[in-house]
C-alpha positions as MATLAB code, in Angstrom:
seq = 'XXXXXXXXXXXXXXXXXXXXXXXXXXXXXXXXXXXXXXXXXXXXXXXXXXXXXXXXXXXXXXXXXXXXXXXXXXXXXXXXXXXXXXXXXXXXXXXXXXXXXXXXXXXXXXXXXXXXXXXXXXXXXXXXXXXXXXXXXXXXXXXXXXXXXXXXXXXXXXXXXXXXXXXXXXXXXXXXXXXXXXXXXXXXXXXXXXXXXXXXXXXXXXXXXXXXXXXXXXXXXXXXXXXXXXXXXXXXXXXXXXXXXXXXXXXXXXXXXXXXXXXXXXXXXXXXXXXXXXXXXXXXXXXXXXXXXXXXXXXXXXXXXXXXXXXXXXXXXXXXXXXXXXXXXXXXXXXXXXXXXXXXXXXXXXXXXXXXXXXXXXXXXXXXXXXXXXXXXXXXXXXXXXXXXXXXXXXXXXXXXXXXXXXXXXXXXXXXXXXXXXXXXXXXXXXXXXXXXXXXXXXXXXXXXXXXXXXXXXXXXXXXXXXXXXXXXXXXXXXXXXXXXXXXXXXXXXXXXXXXXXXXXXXXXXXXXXXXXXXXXXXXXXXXXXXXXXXXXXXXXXXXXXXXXXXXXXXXXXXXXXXXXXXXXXXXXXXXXXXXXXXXXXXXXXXXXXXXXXXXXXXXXXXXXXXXXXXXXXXXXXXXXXXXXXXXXXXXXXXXXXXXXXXXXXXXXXXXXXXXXX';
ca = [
     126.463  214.791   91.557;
     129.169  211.952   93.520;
     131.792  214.720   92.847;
     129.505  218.212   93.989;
     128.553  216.135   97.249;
     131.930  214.544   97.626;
     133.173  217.764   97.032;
     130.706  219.676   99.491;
     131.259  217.190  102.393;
     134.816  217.767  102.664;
     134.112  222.171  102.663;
     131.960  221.482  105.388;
     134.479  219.454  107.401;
     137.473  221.670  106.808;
     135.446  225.019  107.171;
     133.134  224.288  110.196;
     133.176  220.680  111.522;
     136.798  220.058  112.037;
     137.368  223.681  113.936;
     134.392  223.337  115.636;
     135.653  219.917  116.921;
     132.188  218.149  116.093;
     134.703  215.729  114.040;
     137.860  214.678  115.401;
     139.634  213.005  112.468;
     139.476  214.661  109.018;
     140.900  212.907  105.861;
     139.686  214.870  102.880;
     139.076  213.537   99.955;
     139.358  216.763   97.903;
     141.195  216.623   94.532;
     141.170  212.357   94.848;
     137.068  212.430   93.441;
     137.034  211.342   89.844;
     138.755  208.770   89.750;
     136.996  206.864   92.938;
     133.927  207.729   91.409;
     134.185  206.678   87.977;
     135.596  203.199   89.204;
     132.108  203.115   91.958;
     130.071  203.246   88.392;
     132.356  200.620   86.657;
     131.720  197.942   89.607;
     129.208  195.955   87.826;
     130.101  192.514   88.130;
     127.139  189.831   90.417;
     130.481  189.350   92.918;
     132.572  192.804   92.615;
     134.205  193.484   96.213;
     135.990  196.554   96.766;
     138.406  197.638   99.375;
     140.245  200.962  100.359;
     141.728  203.499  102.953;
     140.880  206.319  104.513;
     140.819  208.672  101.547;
     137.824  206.795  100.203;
     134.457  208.418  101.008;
     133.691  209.468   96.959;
     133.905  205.933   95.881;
     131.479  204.795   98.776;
     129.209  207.795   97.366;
     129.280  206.103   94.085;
     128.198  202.346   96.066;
     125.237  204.129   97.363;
     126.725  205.072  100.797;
     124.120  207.808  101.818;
     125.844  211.605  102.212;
     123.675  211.662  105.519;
     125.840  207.788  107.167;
     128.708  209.427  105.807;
     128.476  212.573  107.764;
     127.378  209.989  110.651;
     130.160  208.119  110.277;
     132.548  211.323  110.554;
     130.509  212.614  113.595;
     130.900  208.951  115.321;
     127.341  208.796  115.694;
     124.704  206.493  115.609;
     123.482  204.411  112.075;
     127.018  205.107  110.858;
     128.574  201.905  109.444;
     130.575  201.659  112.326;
     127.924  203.376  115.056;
     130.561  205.243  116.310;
     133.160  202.517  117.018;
     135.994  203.507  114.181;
     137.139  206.501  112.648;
     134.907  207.936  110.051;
     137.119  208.061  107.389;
     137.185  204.296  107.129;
     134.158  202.437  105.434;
     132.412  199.095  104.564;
     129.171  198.137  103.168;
     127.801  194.700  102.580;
     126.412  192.967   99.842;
     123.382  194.394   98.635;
     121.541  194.737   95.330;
     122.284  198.310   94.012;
     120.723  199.436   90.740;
     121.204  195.407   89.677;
     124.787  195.073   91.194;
     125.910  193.179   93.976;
     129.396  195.365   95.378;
     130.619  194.709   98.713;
     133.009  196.923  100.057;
     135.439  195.118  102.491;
     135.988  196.531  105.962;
     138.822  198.958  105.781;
     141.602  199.319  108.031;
     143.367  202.327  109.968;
     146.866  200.548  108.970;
     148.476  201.480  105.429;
     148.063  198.356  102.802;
     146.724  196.142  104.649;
     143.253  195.982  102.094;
     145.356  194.350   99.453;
     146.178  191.359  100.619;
     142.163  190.782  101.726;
     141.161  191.836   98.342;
     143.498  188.923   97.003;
     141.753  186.847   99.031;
     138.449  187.627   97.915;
     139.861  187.828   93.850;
     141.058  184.243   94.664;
     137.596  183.262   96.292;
     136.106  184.450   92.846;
     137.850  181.619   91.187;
     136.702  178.990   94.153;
     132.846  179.733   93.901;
     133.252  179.958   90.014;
     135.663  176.602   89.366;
     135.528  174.807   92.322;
     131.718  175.041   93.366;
     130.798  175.744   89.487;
     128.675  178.975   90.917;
     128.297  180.714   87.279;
     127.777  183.759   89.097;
     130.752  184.296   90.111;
     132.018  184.719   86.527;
     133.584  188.418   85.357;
     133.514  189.565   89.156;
     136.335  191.634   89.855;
     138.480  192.145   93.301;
     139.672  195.766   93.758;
     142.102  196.950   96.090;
     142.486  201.241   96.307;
     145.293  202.508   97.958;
     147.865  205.465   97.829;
     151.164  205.592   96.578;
     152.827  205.613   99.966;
     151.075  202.019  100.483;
     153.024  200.766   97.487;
     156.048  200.222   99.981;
     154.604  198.250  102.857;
     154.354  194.259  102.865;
     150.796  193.760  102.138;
     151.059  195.588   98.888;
     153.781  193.373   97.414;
     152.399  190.364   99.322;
     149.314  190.747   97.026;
     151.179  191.560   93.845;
     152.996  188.564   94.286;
     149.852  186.673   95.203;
     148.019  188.003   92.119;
     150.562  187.270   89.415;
     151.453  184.246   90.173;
     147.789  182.698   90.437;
     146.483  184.442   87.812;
     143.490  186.161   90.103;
     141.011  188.582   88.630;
     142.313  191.827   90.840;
     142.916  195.146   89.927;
     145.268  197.704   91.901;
     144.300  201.083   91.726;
     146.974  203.726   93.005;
     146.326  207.291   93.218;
     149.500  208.601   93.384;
     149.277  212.572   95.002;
     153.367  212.558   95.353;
     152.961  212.520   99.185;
     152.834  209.795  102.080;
     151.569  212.748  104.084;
     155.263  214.580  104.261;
     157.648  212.371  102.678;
     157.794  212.576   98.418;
     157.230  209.449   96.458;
     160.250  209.192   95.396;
     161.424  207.664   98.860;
     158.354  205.559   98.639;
     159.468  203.739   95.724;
     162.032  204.050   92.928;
     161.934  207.174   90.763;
     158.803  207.626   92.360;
     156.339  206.034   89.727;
     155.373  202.436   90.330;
     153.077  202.167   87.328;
     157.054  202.310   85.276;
     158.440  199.609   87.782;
     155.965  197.502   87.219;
     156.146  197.872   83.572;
     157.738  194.610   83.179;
     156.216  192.820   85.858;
     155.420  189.501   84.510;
     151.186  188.396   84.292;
     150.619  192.136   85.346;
     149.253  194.649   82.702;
     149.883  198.509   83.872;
     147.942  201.552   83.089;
     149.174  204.812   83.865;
     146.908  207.805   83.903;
     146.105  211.450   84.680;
     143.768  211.069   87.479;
     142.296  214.977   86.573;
     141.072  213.821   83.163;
     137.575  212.488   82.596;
     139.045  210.994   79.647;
     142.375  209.505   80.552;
     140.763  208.196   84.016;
     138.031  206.523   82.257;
     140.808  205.393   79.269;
     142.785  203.692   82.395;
     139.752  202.303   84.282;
     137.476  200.451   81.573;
     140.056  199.408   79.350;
     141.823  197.917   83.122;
     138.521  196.159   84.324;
     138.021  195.163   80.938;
     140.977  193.013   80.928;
     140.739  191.647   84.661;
     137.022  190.539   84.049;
     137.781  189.126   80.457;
     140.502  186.763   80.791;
     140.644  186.922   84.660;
     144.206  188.260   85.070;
     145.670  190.734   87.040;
     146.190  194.315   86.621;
     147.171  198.110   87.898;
     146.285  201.506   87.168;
     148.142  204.402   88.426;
     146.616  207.844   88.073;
     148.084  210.847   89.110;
     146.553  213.424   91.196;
     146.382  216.514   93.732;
     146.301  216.045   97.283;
     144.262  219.537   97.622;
     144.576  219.546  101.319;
     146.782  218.231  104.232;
     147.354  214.893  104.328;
     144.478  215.331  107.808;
     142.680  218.292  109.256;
     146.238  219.417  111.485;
     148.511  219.025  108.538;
     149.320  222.454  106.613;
     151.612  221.572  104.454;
     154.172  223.596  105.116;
     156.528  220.807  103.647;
     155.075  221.308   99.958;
     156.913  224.528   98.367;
     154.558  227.252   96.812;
     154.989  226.327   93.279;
     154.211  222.579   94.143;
     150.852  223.666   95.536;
     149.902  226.469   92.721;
     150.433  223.250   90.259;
     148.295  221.190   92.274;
     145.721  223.510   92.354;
     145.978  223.775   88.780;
     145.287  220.358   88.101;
     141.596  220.128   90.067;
     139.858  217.305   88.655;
     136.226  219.478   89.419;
     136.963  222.446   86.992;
     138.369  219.815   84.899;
     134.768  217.799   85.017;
     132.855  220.671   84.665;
     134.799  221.491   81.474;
     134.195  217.772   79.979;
     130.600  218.476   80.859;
     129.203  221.843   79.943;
     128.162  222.549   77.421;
     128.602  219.022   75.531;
     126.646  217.220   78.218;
     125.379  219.773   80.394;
     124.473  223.512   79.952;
     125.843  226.349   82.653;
     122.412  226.631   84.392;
     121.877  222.802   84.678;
     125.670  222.592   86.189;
     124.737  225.276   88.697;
     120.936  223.381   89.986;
     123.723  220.206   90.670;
     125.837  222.634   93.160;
     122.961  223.842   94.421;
     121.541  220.769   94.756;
     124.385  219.034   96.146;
     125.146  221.753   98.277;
     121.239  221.488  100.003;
     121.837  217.789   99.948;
     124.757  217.825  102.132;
     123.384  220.489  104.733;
     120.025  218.279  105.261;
     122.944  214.982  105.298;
     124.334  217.375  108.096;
     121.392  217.924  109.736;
     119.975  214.596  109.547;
     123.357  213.107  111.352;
     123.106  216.036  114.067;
     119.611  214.917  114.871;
     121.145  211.210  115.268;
     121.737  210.003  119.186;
     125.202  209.254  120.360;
     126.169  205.547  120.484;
     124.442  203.840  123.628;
     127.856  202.636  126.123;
     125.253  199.527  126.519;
     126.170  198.527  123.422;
     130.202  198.916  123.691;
     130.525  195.175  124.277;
     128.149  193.887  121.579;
     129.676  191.894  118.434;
     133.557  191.338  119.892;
     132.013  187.782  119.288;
     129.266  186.057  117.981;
     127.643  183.822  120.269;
     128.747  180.007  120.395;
     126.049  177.693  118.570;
     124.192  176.069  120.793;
     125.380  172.087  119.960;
     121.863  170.105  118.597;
     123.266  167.268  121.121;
     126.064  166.532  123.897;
     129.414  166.356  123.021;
     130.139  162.566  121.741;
     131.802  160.831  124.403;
     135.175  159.897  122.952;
     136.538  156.691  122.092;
     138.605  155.043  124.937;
     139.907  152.027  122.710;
     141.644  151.404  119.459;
     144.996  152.386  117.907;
     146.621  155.702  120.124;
     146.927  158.281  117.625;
     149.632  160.720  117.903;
     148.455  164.856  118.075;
     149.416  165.163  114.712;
     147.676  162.524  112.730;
     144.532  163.174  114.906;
     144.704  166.446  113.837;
     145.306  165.115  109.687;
     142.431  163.014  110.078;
     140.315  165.578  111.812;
     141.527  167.877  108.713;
     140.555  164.825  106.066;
     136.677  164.631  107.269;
     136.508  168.315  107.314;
     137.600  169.041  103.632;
     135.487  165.666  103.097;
     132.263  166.945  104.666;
     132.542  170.853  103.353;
     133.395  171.940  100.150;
     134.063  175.348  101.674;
     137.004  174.686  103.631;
     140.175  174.975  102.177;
     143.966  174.676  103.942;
     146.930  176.338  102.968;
     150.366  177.757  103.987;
     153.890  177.499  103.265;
     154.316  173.410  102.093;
     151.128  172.082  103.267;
     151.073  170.998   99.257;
     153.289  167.824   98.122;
     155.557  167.988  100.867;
     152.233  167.809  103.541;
     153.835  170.390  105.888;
     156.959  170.811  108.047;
     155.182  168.847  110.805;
     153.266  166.323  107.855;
     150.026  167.834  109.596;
     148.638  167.826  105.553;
     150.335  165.318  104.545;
     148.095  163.343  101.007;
     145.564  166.115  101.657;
     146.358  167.675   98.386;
     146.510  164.685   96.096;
     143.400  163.599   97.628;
     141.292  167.283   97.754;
     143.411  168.795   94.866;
     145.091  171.744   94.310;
     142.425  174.064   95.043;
     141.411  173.268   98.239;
     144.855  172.246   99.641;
     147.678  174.541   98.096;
     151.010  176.621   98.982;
     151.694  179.703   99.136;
     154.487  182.178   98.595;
     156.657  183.062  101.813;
     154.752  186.192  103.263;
     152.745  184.985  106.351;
     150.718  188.942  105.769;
     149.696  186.905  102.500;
     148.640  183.943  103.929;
     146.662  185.920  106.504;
     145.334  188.756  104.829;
     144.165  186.279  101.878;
     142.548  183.847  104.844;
     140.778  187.070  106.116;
     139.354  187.869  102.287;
     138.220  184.253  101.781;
     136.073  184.074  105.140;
     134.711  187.555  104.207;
     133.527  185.860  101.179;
     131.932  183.103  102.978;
     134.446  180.010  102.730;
     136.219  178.645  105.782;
     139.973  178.885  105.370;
     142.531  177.125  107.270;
     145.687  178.758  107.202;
     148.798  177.368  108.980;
     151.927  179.215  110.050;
     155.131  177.081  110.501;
     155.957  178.281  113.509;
     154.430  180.525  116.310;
     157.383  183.102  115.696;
     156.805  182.865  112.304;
     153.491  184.645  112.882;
     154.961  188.237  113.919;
     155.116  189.287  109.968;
     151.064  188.737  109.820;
     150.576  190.653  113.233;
     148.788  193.411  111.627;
     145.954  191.201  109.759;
     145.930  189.346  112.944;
     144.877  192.341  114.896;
     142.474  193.810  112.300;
     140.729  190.036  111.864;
     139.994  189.889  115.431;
     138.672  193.523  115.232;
     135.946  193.281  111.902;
     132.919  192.274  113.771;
     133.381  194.661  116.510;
     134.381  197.702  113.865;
     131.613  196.762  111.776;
     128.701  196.829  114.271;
     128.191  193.020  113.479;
     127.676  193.497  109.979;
     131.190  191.550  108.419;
     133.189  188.553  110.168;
     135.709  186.631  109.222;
     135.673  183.155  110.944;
     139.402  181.879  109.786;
     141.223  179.221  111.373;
     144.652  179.789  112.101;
     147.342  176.640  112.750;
     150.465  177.603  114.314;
     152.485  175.101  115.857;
     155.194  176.551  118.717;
     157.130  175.760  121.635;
     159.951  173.480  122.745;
     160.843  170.294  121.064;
     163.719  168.099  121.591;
     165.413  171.524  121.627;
     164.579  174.759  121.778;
     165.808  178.125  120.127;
     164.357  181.414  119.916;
     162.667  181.039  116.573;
     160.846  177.760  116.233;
     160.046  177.101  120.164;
     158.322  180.295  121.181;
     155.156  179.380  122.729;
     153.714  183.533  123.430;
     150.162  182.081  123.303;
     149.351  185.318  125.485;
     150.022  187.495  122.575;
     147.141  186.159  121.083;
     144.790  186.242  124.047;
     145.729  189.675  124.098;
     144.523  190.658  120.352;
     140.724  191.051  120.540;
     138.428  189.006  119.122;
     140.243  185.611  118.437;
     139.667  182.562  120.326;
     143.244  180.144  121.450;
     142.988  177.151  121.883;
     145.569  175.177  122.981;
     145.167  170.724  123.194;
     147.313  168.780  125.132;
     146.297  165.905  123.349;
     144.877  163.800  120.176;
     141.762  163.740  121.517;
     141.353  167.128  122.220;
     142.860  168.365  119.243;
     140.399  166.651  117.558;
     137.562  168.295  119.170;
     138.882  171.887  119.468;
     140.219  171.701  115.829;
     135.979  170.688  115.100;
     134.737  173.254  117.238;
     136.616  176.484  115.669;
     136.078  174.707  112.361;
     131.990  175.669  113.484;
     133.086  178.487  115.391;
     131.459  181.887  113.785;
     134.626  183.579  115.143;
     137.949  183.661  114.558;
     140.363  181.049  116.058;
     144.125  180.666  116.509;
     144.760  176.980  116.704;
     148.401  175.945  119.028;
     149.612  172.775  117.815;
     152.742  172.061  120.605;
     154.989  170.768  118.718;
     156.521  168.488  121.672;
     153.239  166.615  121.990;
     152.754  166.306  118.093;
     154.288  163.219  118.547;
     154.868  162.133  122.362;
     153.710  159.028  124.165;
     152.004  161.314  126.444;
     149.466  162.706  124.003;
     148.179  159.853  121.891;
     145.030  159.037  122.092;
     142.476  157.288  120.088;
     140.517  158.758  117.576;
     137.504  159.974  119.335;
     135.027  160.012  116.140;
     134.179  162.226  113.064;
     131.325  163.737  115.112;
     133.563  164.287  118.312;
     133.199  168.263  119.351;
     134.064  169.832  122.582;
     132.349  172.782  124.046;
     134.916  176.059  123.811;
     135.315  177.698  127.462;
     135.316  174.422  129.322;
     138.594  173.236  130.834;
     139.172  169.234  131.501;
     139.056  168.031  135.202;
     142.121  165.994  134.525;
     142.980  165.052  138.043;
     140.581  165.165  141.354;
     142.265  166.651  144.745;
     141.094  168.297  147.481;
     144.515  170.474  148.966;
     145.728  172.199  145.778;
     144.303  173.550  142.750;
     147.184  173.332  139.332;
     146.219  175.097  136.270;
     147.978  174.009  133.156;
     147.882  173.619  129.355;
     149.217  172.004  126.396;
     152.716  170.315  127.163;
     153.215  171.504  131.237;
     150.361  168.720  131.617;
     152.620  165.947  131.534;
     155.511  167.491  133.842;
     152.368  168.643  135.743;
     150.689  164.816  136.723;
     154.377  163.648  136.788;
     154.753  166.052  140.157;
     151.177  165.503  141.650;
     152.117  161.485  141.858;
     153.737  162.784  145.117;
     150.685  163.890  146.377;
     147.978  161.190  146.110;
     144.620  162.533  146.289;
     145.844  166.358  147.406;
     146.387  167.758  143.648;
     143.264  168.811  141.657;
     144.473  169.424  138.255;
     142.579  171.543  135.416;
     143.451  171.391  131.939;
     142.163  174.646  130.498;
     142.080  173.676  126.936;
     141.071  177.140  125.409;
     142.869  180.300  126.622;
     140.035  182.270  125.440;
     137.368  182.460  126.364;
     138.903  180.593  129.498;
     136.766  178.484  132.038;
     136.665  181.224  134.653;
     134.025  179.048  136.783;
     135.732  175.535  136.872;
     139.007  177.748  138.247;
     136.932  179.205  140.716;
     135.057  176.693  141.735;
     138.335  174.669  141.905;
     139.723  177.407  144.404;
     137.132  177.830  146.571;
     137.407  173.772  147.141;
     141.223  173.642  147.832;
     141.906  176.606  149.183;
     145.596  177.135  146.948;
     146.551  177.288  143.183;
     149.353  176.899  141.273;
     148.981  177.948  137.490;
     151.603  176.670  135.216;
     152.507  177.639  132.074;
     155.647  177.483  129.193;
     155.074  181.219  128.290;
     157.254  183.789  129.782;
     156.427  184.543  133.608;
     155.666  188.609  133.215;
     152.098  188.827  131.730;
     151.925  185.119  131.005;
     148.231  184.269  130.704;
     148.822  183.211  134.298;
     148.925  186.610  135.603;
     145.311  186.803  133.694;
     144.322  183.594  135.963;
     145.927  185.055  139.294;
     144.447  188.128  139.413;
     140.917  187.240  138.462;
     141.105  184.436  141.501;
     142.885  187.047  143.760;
     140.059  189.644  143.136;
     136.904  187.192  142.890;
     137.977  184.417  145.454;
     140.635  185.665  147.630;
     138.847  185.484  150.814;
     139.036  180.897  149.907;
     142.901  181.480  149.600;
     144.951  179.866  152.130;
     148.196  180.773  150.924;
     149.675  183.046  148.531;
     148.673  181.974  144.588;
     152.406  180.658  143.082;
     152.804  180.926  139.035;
     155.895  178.799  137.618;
     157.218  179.780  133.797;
     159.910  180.643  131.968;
     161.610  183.325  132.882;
     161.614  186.514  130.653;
     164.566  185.399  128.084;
     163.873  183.471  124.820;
     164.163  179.527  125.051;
     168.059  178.459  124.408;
     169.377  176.000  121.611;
     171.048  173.816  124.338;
     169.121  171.133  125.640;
     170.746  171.544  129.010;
     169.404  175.179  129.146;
     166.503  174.903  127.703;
     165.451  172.253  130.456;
     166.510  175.220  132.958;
     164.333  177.633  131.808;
     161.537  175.202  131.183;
     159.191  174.672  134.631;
     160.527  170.732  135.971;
     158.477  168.601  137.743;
     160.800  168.902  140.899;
     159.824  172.823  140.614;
     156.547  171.857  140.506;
     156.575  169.373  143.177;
     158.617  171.724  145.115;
     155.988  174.263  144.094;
     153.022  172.121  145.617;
     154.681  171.324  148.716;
     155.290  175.020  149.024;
     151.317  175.436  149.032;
     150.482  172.950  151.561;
     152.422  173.896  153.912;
     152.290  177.297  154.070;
];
């Protein structure tokens, strides 16, 4: 029945939906059924959690997807798993009981193999809930990752290999290999154009390798694959080769395949080849025929049903890019004025210990957070105290550490990842995007709350690779909160807050105030929170209004000495969401701003600032709003030029004086 309606849905498309332009993206599914399906019916296990790509529909037939949300989904309209917000060809359902199983299929992705890495994540959150937290549910649950053989090339596939093999997680890869990445032939996807033979040798990896067609090989491949992953918990991959029985989307004709490349693949239909497994040894001709006719009927009322649904409401449009902030049971804690000054980065350790201490859900990783206790000692005696499987390293593939941190929120733990250095972050850009993106994609109904570390900017030198600040970058990516301390004390209570945060957050250690003078404070408490949205009134003036954060605060008091009493200085503390009202409010009292910031000058975050004061306040301006930053080049290696790219506190004093009397 999966296959008839799989098989029906995608006749419809290609026949009348797709010319008719009532969908606008078609991905068929034709020739890919039998396998998906068969694998939908193997998904047994209390935890299972499934992810794939936009050639999936028949395996979310087989997890109880109706045919009527699919069509929905394709027709971008309402009660759709996405109402209407991504493409239909891309899926997700949450955890529900189905016929006794619990399967959760991840939120899929436009990208190419970019579900493997969050499948990882969720095999290796399998392991957590079952050794960790000694949930016995968790035991025999399988993570599945589907993909195509094009994906086997991109980062996030190997990423995942490597993380799977080397920690032993209970994951299977399934690859259905149609000999096309749309165009361009397998074999320039990967090595003689089979990966199930280069992985043959692949060590802690056992490889099936199957004809996708046949009932009997698929399900040979399949059981005898989840078998293995659910028994002794180790890794494994099935190949199975089949068709691709229509372009690679509704434009493509595949003009590229040669005549005798598509006769064979018609040959090798997997639903003639079904129907000859079947009938008569299962089924008899006339009960074959009532399941096309009844699959047929079902997908016309699925049609009709999803035609009767109303378009998405533009009301709506802004609803789940966040979940609202938890409204704190009490004030903020006032913090601690006295004691020892701690320095950013052992405020943020200890804020790290209590954390881990207090919730057996949070875990920290990255490249040496382990023994070593990070590049920057942020984690330093957090493993031998927590253990291995709460604090632990990972291999060098910052997609992997990502993607993994996205599948272990889905799951419901609260992973802190940390990247050595903000540059370091461009490999995981992808994930990054698509994390920010789940709730909004998914109508609310997944989220993935990770915290990410990244330390960045200038130290006692710079260079282009460890001392890029680009904390716009990530105010630009949807859905992720920045914050960004400028010292101990805040760091302690930002680091607490996205810790709580139902939302993702990307957290910018400066790694010039990780240890300066300037930025120790003393511990402000294990209870110690601050509000996100709500910059610090560092410094009260009544000519000029200076917007700063993280390590421009220093240079920026240093300049406002000059100006006793004229300077009112603001602290944002979180880039996003950004205290739009304190600004404001700050402007309309002083009558001038000067926003300074260590990120280039051309679509800094100051530009964000300047324009929203120049539209909503402009008519409180006295003088033109000023920005200082670095100019648009990279941060130099010499000391001497670094300091010339970097805003001074002469500039800014000269900056000020500029202001007041204009």
């Amino acid at each position: 029945r999966h296959a008839l309606v799989s098989r029906a849905l995608d006749t419809i498309e290609e026949t009348r939906l797709y010319p008719a332009k009532k969908i606008l993206y078609q991905f068929s599914a034709r020739g890919h059924e039998l396998g998906q399906i068969l694998l939908g019916a193997m998904l047994v296990g209390p935890h299972d959690a499934v992810s794939g790509y936009y050639r999936s529909r028949p395996l979310l037939l087989a997890l109880g997807l109706s045919p009527a949300d699919a069509r929905a989904g394709g027709m971008a309209k309402s009660g759709s798993v996405s109402e209407g917000r991504d493409i239909g060809a891309v899926y997700n359902l949450p955890r529900q009981p189905l016929a006794g199983r619990g399967v959760t299929v991840l939120p899929m992705a436009g990208g190419v193999g970019t579900q493997y890495t969050i499948s990882a994540g969720w095999a290796r959150t399998i392991r957590y809930y079952r050794d960790q937290l000694g949930d016995p549910g968790y035991r025999g649950s399988v993570a599945v990752a589907l993909g195509g053989e094009a994906s086997v090339a991109t980062n996030g596939f190997w990423s995942a290999l490597t993380l799977a093999t080397t920690l032993y997680l209970p994951m299977l890869f399934v690859i259905e290999d149609n000999g096309y990445g749309i165009s361009v032939p397998a074999s320039l996807q990967t090595p003689g154009g089979n990966i199930a033979n280069n992985l043959a040798s692949f060590r802690n990896l056992r490889v099936w390798d199957g004809d996708g067609t046949s009932p009997a090989d698929t399900i040979r491949c399949l059981a005898a694959a989840l078998a293995a992953v659910r028994g002794d918990r180790s890794p494994a991959l099935v190949r199975l080769s089949v068709p691709r029985l229509c372009g690679h989307s509704g434009q493509d004709s595949q003009a590229y395949k040669p005549a005798d490349f598509l006769a064979a693949e018609r040959a090798r239909d997997p639903l003639p080849k079904l129907r000859a497994f079947l009938v008569p040894s299962v089924l008899s001709e006339s009960e074959w025929s009532e399941l096309e006719a009844a699959a047929a009927a079902e997908v016309e009322a699925a049609l009709a049903d999803a035609e009767a649904r109303p378009e998405p409401s533009p009301a709506t449009l802004r609803h789940h890019a966040f979940a609202p902030q938890p409204v704190p049971a009490a004030p903020a804690a006032v913090p601690a004025t006295a004691g020892v000054r701690l320095n950013m980065v052992a405020a943020i350790r200890q804020t790290l210990e209590v954390e881990l201490a207090r919730n057996p859900k949070v875990m920290i990783f990255g490249e040496d957070v382990g023994p070593k206790g990070g590049v920057h000692t942020a984690t330093e005696g957090l493993q031998s105290h927590f253990g291995v499987r709460r604090v632990f390293d990972t291999s060098l593939s910052e997609e992997g550490i990502v993607g993994s941190a996205v599948g272990l929120a889905l799951a419901g733990l609260r992973p802190v990842a940390e990247i050595q250095f903000r540059k370091y972050a461009d490999p995981a850009t992808e994930q990054l995007n698509d994390c920010g993106t789940i709730r909004w994609r998914t109508a609310g109904r997944f989220s993935a709350p990770v915290v990410v570390r990244i330390p960045g900017g200038f130290f006692k030198c710079g260079d282009p690779w460890h001392s890029l600040s680009s904390e716009v970058t990530f105010a630009h990516a949807i859905g992720w909160q920045v914050l960004f301390p400028s010292n101990a004390a805040d760091a302690v209570g930002l680091l607490r807050a996205a810790l709580r945060s139902p939302n993702p957050s990307i957290f910018f250690e400066h790694r010039n105030l990780l240890d300066s003078a300037f930025a120790r404070r003393p511990y402000p408490g294990d209870d110690y929170l601050l509000p996100l949205g709500q910059a610090a009134l560092v410094q009260p003036g009544d000519a000029v209004t200076l917007v700063t954060w993280g390590a421009m605060l220093e240079r920026a008091l240093a300049a406002a000495a000059d100006f006793p009493g004229q300077v009112e200085i603001l602290d944002l503390r979180t880039l996003v969401p950004w205290d739009r009202d304190a600004v404001l409010a700050s402007v309309r009292k002083t009558a001038r701003l000067l926003i300074v910031h260590e990120d280039t000058l051309t679509a800094g975050f100051g530009a964000e600032i300047a324009a929203t004061v120049a539209q909503e306040a402009f008519l409180s301006l006295d003088a033109p709003i000023e920005r200082l930053a670095v100019p648009d080049v990279p941060l130099p290696y010499n000391v001497g030029l670094m300091e010339a790219l970097l805003p001074s506190v002469e500039q800014i004093k000269q900056a000020i004086q500029r202001l007041l009397t204009f």
